[in-house]
Coordinates of N, CA and C and ligand atoms in Angstrom, one line a residue:
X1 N 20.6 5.9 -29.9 CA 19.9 5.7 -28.6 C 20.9 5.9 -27.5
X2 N 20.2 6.0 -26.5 CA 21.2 6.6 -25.2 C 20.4 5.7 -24.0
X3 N 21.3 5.5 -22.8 CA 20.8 5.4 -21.8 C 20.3 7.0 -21.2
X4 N 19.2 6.7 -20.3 CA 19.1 8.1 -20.0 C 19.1 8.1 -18.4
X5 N 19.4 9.0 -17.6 CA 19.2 8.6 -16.1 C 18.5 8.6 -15.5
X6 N 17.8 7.8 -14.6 CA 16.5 7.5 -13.8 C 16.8 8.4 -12.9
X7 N 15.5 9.3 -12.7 CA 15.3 10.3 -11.4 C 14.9 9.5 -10.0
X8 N 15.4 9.7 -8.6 CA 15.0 8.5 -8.1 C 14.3 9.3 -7.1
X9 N 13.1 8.8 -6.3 CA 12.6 9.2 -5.2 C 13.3 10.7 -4.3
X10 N 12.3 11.5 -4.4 CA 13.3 13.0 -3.7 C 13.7 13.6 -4.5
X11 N 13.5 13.1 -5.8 CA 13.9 14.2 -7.2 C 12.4 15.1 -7.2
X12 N 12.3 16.0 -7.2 CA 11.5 17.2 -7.2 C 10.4 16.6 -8.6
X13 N 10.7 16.3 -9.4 CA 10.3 16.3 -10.9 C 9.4 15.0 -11.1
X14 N 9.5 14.1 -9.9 CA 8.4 12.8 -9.8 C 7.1 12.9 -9.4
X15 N 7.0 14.5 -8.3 CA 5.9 14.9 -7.8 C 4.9 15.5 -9.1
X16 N 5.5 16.3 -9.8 CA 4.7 17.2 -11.1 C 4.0 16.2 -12.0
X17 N 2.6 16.9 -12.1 CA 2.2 16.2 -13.4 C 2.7 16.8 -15.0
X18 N 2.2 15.6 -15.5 CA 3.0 15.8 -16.9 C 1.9 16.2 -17.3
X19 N 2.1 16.8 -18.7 CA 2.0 17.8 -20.0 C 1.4 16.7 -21.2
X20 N 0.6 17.0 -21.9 CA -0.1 16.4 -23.2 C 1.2 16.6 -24.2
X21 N 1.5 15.9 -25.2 CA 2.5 15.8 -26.3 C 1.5 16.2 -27.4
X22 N 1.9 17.0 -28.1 CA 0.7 17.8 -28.9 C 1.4 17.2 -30.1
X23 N 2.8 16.9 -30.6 CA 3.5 16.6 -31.5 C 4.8 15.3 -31.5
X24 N 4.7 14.5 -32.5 CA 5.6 13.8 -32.4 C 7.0 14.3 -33.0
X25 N 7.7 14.7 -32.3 CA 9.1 15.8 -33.1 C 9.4 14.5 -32.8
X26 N 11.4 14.6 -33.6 CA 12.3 14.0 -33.4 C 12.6 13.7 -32.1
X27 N 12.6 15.0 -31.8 CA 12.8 14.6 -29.6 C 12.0 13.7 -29.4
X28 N 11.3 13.6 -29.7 CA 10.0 12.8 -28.9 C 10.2 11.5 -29.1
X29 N 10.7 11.0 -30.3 CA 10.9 9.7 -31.1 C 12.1 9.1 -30.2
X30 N 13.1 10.3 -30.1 CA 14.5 9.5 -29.6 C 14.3 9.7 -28.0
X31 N 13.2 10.4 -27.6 CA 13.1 9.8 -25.8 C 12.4 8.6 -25.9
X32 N 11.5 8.3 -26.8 CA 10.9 6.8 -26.7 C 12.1 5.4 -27.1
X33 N 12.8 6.0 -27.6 CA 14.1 5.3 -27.9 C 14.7 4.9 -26.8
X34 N 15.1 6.2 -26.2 CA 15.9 6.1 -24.6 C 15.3 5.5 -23.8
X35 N 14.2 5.5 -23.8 CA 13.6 5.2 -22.4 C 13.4 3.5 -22.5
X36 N 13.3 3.0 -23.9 CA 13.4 1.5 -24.0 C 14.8 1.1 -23.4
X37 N 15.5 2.1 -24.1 CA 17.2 1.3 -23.6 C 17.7 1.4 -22.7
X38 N 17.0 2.7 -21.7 CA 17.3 2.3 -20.0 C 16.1 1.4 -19.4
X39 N 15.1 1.1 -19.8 CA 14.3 0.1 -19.4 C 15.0 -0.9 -19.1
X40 N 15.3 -1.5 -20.5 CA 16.0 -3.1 -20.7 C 17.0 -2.9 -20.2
X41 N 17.9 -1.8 -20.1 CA 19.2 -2.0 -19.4 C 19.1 -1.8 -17.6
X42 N 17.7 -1.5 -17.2 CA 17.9 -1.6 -15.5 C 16.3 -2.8 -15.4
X43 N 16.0 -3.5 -16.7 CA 15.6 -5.0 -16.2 C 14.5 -4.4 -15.6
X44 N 13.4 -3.5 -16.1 CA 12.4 -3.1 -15.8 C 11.1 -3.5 -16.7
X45 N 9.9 -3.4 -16.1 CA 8.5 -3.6 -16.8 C 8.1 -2.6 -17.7
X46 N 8.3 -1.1 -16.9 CA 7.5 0.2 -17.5 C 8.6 1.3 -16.9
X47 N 8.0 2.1 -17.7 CA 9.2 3.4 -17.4 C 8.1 4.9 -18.1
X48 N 8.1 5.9 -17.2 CA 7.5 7.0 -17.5 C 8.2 8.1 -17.6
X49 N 8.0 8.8 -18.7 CA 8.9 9.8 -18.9 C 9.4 10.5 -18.2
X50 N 8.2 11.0 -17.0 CA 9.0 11.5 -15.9 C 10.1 11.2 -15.0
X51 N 10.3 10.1 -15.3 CA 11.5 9.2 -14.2 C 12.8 9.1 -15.0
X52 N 12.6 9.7 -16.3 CA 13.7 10.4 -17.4 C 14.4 11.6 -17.0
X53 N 13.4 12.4 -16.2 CA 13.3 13.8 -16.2 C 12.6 14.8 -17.3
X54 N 11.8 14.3 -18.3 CA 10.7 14.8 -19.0 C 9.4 14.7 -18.8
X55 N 8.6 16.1 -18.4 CA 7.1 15.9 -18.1 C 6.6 16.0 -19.3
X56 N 6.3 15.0 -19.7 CA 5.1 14.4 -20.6 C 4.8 13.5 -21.0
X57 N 3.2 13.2 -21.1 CA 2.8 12.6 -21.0 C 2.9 10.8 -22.1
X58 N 3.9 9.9 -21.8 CA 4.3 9.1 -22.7 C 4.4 8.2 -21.4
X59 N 4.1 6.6 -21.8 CA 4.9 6.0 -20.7 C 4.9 4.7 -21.9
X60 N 6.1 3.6 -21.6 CA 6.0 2.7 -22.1 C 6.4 1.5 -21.0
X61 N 5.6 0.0 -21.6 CA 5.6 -1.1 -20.9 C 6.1 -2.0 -21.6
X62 N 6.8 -3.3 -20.9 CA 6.6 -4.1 -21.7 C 6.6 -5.5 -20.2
X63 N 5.6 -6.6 -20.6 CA 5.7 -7.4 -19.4 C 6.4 -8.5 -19.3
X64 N 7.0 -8.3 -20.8 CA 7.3 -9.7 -21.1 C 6.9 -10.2 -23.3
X65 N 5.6 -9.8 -23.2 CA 4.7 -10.0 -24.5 C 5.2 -9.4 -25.6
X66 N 4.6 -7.6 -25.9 CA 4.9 -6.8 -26.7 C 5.0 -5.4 -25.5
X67 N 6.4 -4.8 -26.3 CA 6.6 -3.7 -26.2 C 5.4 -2.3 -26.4
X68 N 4.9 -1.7 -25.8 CA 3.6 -0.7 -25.6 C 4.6 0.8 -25.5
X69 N 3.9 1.7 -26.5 CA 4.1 3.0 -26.1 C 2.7 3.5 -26.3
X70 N 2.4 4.0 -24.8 CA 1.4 4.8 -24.5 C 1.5 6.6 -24.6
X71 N 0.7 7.3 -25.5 CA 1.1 8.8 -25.4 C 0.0 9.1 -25.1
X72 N -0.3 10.0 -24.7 CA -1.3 11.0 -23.8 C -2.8 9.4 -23.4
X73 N -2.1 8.9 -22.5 CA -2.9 7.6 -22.0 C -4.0 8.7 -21.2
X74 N -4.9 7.3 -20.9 CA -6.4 7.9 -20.3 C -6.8 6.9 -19.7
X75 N -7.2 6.6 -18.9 CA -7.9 5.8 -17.9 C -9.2 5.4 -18.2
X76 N -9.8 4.3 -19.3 CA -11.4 4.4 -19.5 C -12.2 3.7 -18.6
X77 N -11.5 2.4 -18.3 CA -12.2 1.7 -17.0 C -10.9 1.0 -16.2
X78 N -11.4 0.5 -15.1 CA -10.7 -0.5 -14.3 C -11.7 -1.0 -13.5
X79 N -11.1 -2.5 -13.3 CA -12.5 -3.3 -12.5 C -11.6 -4.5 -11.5
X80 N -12.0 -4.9 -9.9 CA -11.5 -5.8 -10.0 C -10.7 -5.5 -8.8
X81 N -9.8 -6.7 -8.2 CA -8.6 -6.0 -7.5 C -7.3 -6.9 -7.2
X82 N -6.4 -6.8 -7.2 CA -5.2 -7.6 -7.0 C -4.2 -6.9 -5.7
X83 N -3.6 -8.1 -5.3 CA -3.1 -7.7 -4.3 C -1.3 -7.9 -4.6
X84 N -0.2 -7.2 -4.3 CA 0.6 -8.2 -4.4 C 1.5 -6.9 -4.4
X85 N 3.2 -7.3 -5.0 CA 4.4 -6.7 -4.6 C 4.4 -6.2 -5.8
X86 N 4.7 -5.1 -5.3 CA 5.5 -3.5 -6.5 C 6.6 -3.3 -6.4
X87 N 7.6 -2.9 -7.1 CA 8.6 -1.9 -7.0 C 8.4 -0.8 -8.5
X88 N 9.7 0.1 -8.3 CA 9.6 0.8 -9.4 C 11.1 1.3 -9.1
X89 N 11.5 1.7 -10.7 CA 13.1 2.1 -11.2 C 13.5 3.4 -10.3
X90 N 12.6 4.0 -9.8 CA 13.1 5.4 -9.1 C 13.1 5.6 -7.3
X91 N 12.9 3.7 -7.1 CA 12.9 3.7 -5.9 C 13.9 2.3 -5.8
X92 N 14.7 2.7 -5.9 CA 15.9 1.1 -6.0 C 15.7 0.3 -4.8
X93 N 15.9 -0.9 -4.8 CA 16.1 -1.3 -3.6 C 14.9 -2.2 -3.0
X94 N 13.7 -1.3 -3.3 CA 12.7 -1.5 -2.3 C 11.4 -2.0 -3.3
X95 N 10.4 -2.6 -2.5 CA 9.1 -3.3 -3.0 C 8.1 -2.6 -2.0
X96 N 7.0 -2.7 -2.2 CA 6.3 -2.7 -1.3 C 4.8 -3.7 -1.8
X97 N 3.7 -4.0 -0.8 CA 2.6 -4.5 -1.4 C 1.8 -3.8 -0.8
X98 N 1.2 -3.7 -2.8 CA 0.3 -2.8 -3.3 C -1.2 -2.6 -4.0
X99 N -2.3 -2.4 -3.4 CA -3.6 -3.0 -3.6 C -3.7 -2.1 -5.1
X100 N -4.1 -2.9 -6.2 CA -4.7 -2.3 -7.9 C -5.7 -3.0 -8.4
X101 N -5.9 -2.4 -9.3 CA -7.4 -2.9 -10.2 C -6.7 -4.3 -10.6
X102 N -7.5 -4.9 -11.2 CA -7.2 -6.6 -11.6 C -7.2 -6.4 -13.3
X103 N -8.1 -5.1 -13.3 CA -8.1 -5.4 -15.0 C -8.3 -3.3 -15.2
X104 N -7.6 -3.4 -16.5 CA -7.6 -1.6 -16.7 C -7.6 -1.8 -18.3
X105 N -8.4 -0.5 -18.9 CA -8.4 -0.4 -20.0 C -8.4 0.7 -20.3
X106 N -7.2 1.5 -21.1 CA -6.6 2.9 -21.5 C -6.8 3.2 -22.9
X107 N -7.3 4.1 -23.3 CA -7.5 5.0 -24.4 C -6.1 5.9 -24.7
X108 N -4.9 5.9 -25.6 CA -4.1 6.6 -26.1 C -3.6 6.6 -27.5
X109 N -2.4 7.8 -27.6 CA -2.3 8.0 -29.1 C -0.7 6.7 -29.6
X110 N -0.4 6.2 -30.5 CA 1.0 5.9 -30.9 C 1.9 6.7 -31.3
X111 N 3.0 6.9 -31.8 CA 3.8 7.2 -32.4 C 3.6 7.9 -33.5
X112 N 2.0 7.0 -34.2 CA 2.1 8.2 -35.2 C 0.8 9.4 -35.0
X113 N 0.5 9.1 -33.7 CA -0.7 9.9 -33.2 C -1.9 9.7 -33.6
X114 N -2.5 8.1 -34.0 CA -3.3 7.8 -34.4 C -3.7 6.8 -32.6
X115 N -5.3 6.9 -32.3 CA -5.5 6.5 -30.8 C -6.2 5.5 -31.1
X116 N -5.9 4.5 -30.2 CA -6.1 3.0 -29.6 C -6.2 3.0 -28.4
X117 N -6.6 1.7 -28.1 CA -7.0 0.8 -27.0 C -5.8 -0.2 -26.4
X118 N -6.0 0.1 -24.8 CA -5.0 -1.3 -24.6 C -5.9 -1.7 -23.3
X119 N -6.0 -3.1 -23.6 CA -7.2 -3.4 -22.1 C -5.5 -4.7 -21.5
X120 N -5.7 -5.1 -19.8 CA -5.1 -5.8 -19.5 C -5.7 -6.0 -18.2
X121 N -4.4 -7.5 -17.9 CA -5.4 -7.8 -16.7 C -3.8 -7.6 -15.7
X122 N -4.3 -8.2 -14.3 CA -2.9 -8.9 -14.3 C -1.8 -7.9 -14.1
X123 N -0.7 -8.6 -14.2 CA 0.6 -7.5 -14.4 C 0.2 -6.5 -15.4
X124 N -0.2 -6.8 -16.0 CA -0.1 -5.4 -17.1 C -0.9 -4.6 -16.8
X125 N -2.1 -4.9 -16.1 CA -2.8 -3.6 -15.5 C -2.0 -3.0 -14.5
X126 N -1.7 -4.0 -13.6 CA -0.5 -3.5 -12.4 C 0.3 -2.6 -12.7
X127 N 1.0 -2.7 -14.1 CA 1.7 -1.6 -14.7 C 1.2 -0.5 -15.3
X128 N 0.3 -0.5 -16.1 CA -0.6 0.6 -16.3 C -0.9 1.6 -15.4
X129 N -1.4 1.0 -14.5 CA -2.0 2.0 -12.9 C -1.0 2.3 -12.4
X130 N 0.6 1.7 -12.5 CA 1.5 2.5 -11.9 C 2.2 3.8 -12.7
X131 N 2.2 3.1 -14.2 CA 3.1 4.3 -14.5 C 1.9 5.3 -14.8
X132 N 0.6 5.1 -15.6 CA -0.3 6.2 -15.2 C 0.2 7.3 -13.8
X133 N 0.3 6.7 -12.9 CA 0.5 7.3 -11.6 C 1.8 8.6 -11.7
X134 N 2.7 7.6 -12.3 CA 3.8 8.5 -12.2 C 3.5 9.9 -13.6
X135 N 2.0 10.0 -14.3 CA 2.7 10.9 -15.2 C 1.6 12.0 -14.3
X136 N 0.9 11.6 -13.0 CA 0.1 12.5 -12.2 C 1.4 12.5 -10.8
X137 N 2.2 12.7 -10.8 CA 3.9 13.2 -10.2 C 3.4 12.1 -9.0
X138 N 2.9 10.8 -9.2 CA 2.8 9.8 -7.8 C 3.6 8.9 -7.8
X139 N 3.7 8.3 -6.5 CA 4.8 6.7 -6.5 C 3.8 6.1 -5.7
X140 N 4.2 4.6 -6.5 CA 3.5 3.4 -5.0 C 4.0 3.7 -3.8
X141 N 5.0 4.3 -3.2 CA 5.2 4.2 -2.1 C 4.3 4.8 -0.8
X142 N 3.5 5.9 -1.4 CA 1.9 6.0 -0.9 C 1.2 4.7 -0.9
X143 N 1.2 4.0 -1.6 CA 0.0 2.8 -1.6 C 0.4 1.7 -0.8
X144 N 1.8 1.7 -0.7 CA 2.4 0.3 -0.1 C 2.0 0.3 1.1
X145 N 0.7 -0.7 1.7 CA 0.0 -0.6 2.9 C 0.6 -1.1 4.6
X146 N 2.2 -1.6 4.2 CA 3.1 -2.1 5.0 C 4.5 -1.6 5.0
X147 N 4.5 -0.2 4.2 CA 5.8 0.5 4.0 C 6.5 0.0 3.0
X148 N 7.2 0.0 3.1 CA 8.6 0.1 2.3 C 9.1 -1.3 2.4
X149 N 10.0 -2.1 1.6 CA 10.9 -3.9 2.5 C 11.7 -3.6 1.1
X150 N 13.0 -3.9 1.8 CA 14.5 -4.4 1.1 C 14.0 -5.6 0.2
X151 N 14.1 -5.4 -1.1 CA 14.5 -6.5 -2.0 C 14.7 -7.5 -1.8
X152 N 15.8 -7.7 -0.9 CA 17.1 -8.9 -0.3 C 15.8 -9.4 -0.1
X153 N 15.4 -8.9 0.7 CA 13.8 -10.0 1.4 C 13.3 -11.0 1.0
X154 N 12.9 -10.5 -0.3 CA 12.0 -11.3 -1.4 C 12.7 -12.6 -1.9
X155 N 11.9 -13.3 -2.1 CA 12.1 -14.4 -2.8 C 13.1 -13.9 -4.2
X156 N 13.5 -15.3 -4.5 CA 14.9 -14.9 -6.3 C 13.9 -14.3 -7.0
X157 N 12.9 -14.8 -7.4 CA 12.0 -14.1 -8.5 C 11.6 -12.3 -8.5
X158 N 12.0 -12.0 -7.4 CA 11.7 -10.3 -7.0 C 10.4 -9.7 -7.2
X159 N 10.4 -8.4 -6.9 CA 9.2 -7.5 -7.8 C 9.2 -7.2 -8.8
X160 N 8.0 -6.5 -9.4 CA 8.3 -6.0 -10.4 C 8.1 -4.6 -10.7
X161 N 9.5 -4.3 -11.6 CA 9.8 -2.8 -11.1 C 9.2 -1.9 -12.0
X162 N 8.6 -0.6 -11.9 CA 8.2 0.0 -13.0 C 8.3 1.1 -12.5
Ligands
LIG1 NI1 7.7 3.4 -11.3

């Protein structure tokens, strides 16, 4: 396993949408590897391949509970709405608040390309609808309905970054 390096905002490669993974090669195994071990090592929620600098479609979460790898994710429903503070790994620094569904439920494949269900409410939808976002080349920072705010700002507990 490797750290890998997070692409940050104004990297060209965050706008593009990502590509279907038609196969699980070795590459594929050891970016889902990487992307856990720069997750946990920059103390994040979710991480999308693209913010690796790989367009395809893979994102993984974790909120806290169980660790999630989502591959060629799909959006079946969302209902609901939550309001509250975002950040994400490719925009250091900054939060914004960000209006999302309350509850989301994704249809994708695992690891060994057999497809499931992941329904959530909560932060974990919160993250879902974000990094979904990023494998269609978007950032919250369109959504943040008050701009952009310095970290420092926030209370000790922070945002949450994805
Ligand atoms: Ni993000």
């Amino acid at each position: 396993m490797a750290l890998r390096q997070i692409r940050e905002i104004g990297d060209e490669i965050l706008t593009k949408p990502c590509l279907e993974v038609k196969e699980i090669t070795p590459h594929v195994k050891e970016l889902i590897d990487d992307m856990f071990e720069t997750l946990y090592d920059a103390d994040g929620v979710g991480l999308a391949a693209p913010q690796v600098g790989i367009l395809k479609k893979i994102i993984i979460i974790d909120t806290g509970d169980d660790p999630h790898v989502l591959i060629n994710p799909v959006i079946l429903e969302t209902s609901g709405e939550q309001e509250g503070t975002e950040g994400c790994l490719s925009v250091p620094g900054k939060y914004g608040i960000v209006k999302r569904p309350d509850y989301a439920k994704v249809a994708y494949y695992d690891e060994n390309m057999e497809q499931h269900e992941l329904e959530g409410t909560g932060l974990l939808a919160r993250a879902i609808c974000h990094e979904m976002d990023h494998l269609n080349g978007k950032l919250y920072v369109d959504l943040a309905k008050d701009g952009l705010h310095d970290v420092s700002e926030l209370a000790e507990e922070g945002g949450d970054k994805s």
